[in-house]
Coordinates of N, CA, C and O in Angstrom, one line a residue:
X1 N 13.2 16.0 66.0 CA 12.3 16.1 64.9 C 13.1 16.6 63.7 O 12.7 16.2 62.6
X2 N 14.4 17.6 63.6 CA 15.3 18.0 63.1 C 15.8 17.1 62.6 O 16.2 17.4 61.5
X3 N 16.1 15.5 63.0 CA 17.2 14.7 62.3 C 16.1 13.5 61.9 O 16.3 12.6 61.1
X4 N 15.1 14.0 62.6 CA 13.8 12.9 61.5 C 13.3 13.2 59.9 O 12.9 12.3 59.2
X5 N 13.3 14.6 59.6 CA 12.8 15.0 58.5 C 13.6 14.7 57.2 O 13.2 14.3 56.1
X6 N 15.2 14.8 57.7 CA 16.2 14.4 56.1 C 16.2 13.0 56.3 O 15.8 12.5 55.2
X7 N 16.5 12.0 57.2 CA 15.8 11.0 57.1 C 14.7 10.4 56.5 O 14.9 9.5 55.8
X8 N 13.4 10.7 56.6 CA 11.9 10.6 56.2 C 12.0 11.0 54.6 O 11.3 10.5 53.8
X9 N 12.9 12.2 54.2 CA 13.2 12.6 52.8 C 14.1 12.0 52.1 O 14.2 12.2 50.9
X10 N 14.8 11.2 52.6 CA 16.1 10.4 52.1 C 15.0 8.9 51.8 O 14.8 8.6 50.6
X11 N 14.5 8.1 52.8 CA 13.7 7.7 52.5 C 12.8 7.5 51.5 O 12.5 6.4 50.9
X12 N 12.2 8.8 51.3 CA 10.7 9.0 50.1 C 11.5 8.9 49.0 O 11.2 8.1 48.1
X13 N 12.9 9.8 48.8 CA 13.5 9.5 47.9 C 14.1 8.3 47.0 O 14.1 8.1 45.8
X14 N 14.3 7.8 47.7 CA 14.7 6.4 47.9 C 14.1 5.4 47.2 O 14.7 4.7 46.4
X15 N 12.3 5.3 47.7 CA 11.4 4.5 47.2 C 11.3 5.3 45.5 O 11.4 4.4 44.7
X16 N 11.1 6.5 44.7 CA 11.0 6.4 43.4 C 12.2 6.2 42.7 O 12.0 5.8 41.6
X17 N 13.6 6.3 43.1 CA 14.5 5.7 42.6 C 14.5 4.4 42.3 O 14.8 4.2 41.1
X18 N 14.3 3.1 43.3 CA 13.9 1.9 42.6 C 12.7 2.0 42.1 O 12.7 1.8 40.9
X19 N 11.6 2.3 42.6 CA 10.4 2.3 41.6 C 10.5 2.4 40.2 O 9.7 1.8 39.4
X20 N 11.6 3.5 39.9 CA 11.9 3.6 38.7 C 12.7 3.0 37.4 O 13.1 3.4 36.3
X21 N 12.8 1.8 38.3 CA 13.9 1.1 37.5 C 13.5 0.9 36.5 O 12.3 0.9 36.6
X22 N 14.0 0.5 34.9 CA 13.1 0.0 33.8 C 13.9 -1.2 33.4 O 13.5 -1.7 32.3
X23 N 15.1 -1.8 34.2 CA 15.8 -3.2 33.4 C 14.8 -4.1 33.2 O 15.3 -5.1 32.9
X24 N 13.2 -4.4 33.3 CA 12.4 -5.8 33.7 C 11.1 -5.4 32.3 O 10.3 -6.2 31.9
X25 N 11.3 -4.0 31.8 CA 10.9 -3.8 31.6 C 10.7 -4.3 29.7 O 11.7 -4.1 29.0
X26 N 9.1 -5.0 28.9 CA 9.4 -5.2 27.9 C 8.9 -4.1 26.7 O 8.4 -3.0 26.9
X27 N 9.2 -4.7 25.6 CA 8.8 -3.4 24.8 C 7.7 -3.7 23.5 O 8.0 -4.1 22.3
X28 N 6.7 -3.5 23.9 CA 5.4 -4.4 23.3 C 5.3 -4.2 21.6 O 5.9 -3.3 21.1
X29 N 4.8 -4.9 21.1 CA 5.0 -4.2 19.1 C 6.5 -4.6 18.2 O 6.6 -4.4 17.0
X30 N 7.4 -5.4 19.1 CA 8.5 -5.2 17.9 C 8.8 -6.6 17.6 O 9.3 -7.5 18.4
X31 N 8.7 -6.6 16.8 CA 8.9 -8.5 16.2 C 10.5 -8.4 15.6 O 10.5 -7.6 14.7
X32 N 11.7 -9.2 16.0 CA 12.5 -9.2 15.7 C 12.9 -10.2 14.6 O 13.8 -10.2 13.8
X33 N 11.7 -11.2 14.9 CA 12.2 -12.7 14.1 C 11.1 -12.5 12.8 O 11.0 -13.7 12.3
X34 N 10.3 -11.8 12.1 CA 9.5 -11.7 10.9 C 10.3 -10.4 10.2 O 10.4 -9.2 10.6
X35 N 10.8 -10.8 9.1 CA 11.7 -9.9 8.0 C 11.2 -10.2 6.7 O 11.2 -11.3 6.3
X36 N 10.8 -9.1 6.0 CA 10.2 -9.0 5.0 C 11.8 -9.7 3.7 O 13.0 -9.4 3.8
X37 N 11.2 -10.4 2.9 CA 12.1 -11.2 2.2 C 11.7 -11.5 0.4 O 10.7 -12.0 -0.1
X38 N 12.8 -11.0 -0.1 CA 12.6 -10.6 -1.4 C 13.5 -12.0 -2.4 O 14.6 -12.1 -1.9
X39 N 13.4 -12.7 -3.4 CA 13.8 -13.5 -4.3 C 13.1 -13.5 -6.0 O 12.0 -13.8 -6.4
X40 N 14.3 -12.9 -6.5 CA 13.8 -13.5 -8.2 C 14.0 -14.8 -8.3 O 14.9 -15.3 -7.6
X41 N 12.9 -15.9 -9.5 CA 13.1 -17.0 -10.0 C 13.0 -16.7 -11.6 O 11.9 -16.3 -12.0
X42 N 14.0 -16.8 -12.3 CA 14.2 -17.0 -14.4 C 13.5 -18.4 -14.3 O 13.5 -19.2 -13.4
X43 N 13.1 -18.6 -15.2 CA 13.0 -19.7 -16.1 C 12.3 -19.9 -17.7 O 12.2 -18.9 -18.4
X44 N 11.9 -20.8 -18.1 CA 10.9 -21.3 -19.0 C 10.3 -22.3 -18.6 O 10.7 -23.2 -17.9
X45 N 8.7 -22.2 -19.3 CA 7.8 -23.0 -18.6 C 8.2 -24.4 -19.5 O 8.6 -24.4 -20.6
X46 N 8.1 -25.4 -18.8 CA 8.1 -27.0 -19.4 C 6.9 -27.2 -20.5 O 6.3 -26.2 -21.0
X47 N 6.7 -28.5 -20.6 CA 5.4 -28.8 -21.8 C 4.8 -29.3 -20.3 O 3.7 -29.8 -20.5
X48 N 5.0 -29.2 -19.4 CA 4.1 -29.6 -18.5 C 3.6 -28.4 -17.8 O 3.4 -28.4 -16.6
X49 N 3.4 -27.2 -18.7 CA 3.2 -25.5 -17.9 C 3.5 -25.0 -16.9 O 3.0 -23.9 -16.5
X50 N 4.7 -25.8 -16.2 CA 4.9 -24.9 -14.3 C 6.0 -25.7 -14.5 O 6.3 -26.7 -15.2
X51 N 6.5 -25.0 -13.6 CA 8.0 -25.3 -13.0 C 8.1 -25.0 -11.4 O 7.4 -24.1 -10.9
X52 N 8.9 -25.7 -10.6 CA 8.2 -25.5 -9.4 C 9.6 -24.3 -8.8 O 10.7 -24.6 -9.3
X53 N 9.6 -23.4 -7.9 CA 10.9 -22.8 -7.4 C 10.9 -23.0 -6.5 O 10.3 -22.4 -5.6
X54 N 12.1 -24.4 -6.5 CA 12.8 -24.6 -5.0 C 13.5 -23.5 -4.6 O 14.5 -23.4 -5.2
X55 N 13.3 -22.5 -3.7 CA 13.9 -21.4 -3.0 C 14.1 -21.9 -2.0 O 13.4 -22.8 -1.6
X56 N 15.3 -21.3 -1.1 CA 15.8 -21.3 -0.1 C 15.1 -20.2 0.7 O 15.5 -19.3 1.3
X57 N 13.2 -20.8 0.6 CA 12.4 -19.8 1.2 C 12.4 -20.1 2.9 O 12.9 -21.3 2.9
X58 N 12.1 -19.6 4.3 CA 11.3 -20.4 5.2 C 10.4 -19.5 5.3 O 10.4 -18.5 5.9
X59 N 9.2 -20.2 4.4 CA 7.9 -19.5 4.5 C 6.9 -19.4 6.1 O 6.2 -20.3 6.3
X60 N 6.9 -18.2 7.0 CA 6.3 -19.0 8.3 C 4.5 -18.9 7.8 O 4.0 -18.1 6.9
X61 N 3.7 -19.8 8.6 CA 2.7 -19.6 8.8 C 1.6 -18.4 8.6 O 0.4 -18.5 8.1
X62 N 2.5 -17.2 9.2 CA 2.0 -15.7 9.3 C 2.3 -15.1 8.2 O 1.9 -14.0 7.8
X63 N 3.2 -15.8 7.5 CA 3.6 -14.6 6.3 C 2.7 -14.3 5.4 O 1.7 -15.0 5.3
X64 N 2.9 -13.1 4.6 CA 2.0 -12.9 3.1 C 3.0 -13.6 2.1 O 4.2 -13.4 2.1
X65 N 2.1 -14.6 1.1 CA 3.4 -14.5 0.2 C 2.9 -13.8 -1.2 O 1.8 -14.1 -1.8
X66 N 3.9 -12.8 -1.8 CA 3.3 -12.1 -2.9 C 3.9 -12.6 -4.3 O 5.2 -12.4 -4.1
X67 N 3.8 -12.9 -5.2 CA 4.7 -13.0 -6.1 C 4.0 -12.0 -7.7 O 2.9 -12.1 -8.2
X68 N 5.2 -11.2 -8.0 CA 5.1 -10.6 -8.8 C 5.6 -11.4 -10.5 O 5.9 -12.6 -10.3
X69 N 5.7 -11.1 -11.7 CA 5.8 -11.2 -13.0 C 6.2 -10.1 -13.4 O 5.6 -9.0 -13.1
X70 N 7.3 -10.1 -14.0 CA 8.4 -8.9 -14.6 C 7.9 -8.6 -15.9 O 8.1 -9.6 -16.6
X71 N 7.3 -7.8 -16.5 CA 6.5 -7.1 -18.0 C 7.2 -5.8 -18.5 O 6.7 -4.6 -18.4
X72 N 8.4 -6.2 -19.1 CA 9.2 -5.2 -19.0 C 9.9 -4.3 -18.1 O 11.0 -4.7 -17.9
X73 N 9.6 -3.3 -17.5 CA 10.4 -2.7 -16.1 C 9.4 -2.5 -15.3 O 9.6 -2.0 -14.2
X74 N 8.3 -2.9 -15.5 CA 7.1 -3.6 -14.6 C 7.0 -4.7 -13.8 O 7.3 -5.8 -14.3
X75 N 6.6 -4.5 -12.4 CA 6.1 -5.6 -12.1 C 4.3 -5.9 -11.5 O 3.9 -5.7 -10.4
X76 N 3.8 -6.4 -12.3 CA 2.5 -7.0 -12.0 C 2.0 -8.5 -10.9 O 2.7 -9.5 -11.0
X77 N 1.2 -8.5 -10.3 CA 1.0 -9.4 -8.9 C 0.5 -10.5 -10.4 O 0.1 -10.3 -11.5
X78 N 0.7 -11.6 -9.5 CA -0.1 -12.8 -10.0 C -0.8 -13.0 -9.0 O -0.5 -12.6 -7.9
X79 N -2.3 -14.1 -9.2 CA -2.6 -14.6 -10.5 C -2.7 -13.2 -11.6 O -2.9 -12.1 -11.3
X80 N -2.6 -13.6 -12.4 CA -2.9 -12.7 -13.9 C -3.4 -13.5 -14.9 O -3.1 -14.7 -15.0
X81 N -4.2 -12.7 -15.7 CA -5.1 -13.8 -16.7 C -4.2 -12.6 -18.1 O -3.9 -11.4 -18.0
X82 N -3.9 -13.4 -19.0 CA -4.1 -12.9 -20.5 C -4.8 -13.1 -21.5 O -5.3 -14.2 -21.6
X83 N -5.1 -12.1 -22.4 CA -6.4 -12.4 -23.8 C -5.3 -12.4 -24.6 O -4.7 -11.4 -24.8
X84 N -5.0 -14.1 -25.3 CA -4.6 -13.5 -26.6 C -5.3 -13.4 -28.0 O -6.3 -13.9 -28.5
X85 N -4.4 -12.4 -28.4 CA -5.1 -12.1 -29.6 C -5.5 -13.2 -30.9 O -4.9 -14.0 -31.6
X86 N -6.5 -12.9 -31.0 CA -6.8 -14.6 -32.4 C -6.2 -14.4 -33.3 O -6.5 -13.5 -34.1
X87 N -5.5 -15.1 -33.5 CA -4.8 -15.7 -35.0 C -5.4 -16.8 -35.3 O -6.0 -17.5 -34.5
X88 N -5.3 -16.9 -36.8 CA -5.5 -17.7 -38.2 C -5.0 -19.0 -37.9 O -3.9 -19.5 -37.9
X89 N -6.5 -19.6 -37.7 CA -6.4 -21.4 -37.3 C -6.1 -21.8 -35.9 O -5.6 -22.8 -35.5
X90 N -6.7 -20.5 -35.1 CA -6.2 -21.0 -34.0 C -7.3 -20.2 -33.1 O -7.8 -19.1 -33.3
X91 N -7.8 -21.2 -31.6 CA -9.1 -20.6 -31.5 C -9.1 -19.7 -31.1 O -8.0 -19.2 -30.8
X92 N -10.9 -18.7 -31.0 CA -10.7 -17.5 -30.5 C -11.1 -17.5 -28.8 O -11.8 -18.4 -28.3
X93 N -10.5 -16.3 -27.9 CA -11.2 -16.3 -26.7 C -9.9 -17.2 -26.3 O -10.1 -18.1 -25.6
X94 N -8.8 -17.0 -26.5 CA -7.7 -17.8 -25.8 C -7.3 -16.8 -24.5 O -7.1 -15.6 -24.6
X95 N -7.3 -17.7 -23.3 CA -6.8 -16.7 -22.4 C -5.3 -17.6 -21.4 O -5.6 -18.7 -20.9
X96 N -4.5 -17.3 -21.2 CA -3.1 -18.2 -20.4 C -3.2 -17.2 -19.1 O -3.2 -16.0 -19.4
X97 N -3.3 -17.5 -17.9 CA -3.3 -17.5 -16.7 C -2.1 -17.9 -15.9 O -1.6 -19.1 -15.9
X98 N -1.8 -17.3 -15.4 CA -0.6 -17.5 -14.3 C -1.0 -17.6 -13.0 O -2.0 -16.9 -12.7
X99 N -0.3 -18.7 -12.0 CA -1.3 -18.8 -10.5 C 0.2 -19.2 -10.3 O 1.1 -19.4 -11.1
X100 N 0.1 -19.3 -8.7 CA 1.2 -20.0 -7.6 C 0.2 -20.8 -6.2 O -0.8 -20.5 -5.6
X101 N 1.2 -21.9 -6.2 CA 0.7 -22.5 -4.7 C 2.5 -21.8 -4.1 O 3.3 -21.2 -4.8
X102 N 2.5 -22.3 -2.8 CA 3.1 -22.3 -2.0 C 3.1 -23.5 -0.9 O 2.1 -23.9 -0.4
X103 N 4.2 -24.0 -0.6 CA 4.4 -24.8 0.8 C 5.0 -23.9 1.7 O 4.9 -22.7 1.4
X104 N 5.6 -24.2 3.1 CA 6.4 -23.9 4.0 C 7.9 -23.7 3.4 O 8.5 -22.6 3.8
X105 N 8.6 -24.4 2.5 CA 9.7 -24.0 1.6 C 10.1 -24.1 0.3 O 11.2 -24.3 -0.2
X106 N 8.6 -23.6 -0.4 CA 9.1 -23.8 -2.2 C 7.7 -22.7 -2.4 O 6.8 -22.6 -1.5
X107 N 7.6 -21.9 -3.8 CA 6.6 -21.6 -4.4 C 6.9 -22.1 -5.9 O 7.9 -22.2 -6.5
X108 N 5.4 -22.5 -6.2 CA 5.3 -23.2 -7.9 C 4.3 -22.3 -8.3 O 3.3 -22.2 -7.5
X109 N 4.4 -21.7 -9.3 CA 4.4 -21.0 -10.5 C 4.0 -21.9 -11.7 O 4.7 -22.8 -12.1
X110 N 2.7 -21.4 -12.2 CA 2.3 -22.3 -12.8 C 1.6 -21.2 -14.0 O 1.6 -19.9 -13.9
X111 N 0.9 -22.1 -15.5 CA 0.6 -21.8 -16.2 C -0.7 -21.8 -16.6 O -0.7 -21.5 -15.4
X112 N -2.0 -21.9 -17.1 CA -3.0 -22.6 -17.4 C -4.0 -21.6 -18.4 O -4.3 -20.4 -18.6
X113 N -4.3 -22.6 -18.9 CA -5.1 -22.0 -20.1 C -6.2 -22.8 -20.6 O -6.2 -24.0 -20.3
X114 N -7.5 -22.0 -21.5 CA -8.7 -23.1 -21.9 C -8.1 -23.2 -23.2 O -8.9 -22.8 -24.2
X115 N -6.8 -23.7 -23.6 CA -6.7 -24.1 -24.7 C -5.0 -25.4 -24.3 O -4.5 -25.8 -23.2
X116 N -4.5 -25.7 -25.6 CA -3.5 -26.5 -25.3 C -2.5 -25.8 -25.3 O -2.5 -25.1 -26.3
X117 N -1.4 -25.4 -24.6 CA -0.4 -24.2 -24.6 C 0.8 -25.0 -25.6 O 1.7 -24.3 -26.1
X118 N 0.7 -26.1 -25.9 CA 1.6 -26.7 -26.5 C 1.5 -26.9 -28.1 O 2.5 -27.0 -28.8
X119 N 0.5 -26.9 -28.3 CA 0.0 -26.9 -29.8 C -0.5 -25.8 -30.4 O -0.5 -25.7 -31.6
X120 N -1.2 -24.8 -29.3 CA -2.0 -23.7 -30.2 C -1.6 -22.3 -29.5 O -2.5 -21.6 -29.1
X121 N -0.3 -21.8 -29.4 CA 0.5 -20.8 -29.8 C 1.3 -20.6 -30.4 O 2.0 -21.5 -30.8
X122 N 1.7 -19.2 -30.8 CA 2.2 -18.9 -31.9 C 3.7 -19.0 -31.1 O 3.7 -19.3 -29.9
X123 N 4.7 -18.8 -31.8 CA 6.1 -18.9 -31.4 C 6.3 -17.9 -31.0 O 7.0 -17.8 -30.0
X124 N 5.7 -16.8 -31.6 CA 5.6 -15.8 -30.9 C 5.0 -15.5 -29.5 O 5.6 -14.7 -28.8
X125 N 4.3 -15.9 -29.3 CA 3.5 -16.3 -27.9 C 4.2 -16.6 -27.0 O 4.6 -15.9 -26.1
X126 N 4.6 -17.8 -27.1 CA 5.5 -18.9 -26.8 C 6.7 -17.8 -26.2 O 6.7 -17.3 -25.1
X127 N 7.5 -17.5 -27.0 CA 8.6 -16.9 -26.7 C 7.9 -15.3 -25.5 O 8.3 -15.2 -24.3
X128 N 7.2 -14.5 -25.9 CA 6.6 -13.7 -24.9 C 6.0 -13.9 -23.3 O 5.9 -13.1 -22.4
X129 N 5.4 -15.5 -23.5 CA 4.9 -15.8 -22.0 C 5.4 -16.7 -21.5 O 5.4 -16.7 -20.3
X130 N 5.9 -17.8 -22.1 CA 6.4 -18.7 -21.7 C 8.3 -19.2 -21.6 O 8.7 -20.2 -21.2
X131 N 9.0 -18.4 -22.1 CA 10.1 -18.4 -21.9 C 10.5 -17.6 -21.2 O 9.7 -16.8 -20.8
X132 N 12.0 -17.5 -20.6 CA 12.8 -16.8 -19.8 C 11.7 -15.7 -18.8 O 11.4 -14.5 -18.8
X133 N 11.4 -16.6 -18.1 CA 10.1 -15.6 -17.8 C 10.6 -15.0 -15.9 O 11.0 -15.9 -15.1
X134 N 10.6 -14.0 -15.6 CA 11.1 -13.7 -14.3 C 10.1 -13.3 -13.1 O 9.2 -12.5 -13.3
X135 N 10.3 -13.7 -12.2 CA 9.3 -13.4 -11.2 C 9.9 -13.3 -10.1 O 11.0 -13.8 -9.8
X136 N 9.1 -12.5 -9.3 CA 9.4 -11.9 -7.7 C 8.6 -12.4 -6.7 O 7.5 -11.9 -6.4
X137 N 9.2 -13.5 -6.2 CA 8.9 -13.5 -4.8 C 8.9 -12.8 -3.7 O 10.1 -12.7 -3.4
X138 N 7.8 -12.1 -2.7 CA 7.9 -10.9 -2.0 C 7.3 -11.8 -0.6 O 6.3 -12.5 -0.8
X139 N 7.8 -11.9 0.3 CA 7.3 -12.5 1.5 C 7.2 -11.2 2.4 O 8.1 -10.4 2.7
X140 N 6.0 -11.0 2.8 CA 5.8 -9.4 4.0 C 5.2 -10.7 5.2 O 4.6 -11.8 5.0
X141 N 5.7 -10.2 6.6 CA 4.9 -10.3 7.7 C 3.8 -9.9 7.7 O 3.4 -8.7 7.4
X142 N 2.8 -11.0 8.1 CA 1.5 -10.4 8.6 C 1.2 -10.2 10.3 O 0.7 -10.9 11.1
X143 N 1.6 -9.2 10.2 CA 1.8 -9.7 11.8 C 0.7 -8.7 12.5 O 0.8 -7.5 12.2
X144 N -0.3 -9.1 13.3 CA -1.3 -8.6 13.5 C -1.4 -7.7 14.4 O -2.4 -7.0 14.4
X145 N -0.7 -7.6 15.1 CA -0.3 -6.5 16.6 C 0.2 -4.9 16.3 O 0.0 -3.8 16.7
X146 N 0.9 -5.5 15.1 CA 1.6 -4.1 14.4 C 0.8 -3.6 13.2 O -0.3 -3.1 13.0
X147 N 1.8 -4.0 12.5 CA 1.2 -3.5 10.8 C 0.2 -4.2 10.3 O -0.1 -3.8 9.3
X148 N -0.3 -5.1 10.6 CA -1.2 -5.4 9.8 C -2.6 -4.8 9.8 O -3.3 -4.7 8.8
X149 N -3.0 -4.3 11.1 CA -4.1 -2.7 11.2 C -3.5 -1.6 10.1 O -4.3 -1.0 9.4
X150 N -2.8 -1.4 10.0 CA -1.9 -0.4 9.2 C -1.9 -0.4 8.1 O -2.1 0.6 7.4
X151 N -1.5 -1.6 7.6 CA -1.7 -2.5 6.1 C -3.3 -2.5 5.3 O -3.5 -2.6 4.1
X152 N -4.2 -2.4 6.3 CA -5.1 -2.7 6.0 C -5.4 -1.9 4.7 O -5.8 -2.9 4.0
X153 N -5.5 -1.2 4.1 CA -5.5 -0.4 3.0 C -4.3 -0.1 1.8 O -4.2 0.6 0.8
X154 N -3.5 -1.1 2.3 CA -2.0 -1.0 1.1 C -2.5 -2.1 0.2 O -2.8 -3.2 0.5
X155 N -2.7 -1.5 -1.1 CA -2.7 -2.1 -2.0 C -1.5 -3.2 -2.5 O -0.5 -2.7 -2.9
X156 N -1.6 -4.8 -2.4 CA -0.6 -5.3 -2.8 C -0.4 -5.8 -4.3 O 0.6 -6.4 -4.7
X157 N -1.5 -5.4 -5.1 CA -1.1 -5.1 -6.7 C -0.1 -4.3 -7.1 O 0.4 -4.3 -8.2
X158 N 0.4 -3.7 -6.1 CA 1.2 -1.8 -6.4 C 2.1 -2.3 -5.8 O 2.0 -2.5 -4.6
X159 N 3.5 -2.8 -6.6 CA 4.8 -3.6 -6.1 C 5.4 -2.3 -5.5 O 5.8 -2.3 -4.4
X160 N 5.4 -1.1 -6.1 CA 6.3 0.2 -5.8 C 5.6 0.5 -3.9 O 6.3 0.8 -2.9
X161 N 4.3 0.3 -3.9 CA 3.7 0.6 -2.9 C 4.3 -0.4 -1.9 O 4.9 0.1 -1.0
X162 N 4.2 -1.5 -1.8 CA 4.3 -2.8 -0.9 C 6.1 -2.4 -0.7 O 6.4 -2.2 0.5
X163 N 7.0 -2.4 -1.6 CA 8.3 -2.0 -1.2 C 8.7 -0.4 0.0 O 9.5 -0.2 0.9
X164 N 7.6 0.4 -0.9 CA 8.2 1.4 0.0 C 7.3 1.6 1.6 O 7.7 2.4 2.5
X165 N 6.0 0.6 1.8 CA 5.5 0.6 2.7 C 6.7 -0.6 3.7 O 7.3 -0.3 4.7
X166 N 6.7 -1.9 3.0 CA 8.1 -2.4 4.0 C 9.6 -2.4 4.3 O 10.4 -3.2 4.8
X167 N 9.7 -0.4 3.4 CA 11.0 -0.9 3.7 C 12.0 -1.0 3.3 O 13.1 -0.6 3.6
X168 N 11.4 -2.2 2.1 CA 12.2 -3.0 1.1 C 13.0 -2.5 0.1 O 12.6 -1.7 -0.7
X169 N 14.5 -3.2 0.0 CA 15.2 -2.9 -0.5 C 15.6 -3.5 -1.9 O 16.6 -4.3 -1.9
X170 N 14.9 -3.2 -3.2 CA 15.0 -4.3 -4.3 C 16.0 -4.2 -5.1 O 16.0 -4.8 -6.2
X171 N 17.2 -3.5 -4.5 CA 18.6 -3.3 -5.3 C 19.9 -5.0 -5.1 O 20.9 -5.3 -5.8
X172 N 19.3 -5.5 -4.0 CA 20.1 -6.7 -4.1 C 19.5 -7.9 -4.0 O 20.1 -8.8 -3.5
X173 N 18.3 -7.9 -4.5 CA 17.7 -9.3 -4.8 C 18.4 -10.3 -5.8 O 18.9 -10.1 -6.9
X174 N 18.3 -11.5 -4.8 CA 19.1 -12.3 -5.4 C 18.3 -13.4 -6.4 O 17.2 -13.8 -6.0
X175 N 18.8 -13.9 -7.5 CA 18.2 -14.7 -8.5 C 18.9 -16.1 -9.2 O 19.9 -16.5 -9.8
X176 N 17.4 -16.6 -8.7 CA 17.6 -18.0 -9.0 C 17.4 -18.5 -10.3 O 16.4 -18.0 -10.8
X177 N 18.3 -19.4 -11.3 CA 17.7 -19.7 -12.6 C 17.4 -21.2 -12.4 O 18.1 -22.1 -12.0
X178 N 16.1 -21.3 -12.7 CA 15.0 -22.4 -12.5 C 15.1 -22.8 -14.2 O 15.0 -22.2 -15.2
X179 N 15.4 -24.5 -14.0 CA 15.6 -25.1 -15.4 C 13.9 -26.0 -15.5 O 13.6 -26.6 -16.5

């Protein structure tokens, strides 16, 4: 009975040592292949109001895509609507709008207004919304296992907010100049 007991304990032992193995083991929550992805596009709008930015995006399915408009050391979400102000011979109640579509590898950025953007702004105008105009493409995972319960309350108007909730590093965004 003496040489049965460290046996029978060598044994028991035995069984939670493999039991305890964890190489098989996965690790639920971490997405390795969804990375939040930042690009400026410059340009000027055409007489045809949009310009389209071929980026070197791969937009997936799941993604958010955000795109911001640069207003000085601001950045504001689009769509965005503007009131401009009425000038002399030119109608009132003018408003120019900014929208984006998106594919799987390009976003277009576009212009539109209830008036003609070609004939009835001021050059001043013109030179304010429609030239050298810069924008931020912000792609966040939506990924619903993780953060997107979490997200549920992040405002994505609030570019400062959306960067420091993903992370994001907006010191080396790279920029495209769109003709």
């Amino acid at each position: 009975m003496k040489k049965f007991l460290p046996i029978l304990l060598l044994a028991f032992v035995s069984l939670f040592i493999f039991s305890c193995d964890n190489d098989d083991d996965v690790i639920q929550g971490q997405d390795s292949d969804t990375v939040a992805v930042m690009k400026d596009a410059t340009g000027t709008f055409s007489s045809g109001n949009n310009f389209t930015l071929g980026l070197d995006i791969n937009i997936a399915s799941t993604d958010v895509v955000l795109v911001y408009k640069r207003v000085g050391n601001v950045w504001q979400i689009i769509p965005k609507t503007y009131y401009l102000d009425d000038v002399q011979n030119l109608p009132t109640g003018r408003e120019l709008d900014y929208n984006f579509d998106f594919t799987s590898q390009d976003v277009e950025i576009r212009t539109t207004a209830n008036f003609n953007q070609a004939t009835q702004m001021t050059s001043a105008e013109t030179n304010q919304y429609l030239v050298n105009q810069t924008f931020r493409i912000v792609l966040v995972p939506a990924n619903a296992a993780g953060k997107a319960s979490k997200s549920a309350g992040l405002d994505y108007k609030d570019y400062n907010a959306v960067v420091k909730y993903y992370n994001l590093n907006d010191s080396n965004v790279t920029n495209t100049k769109v003709n």
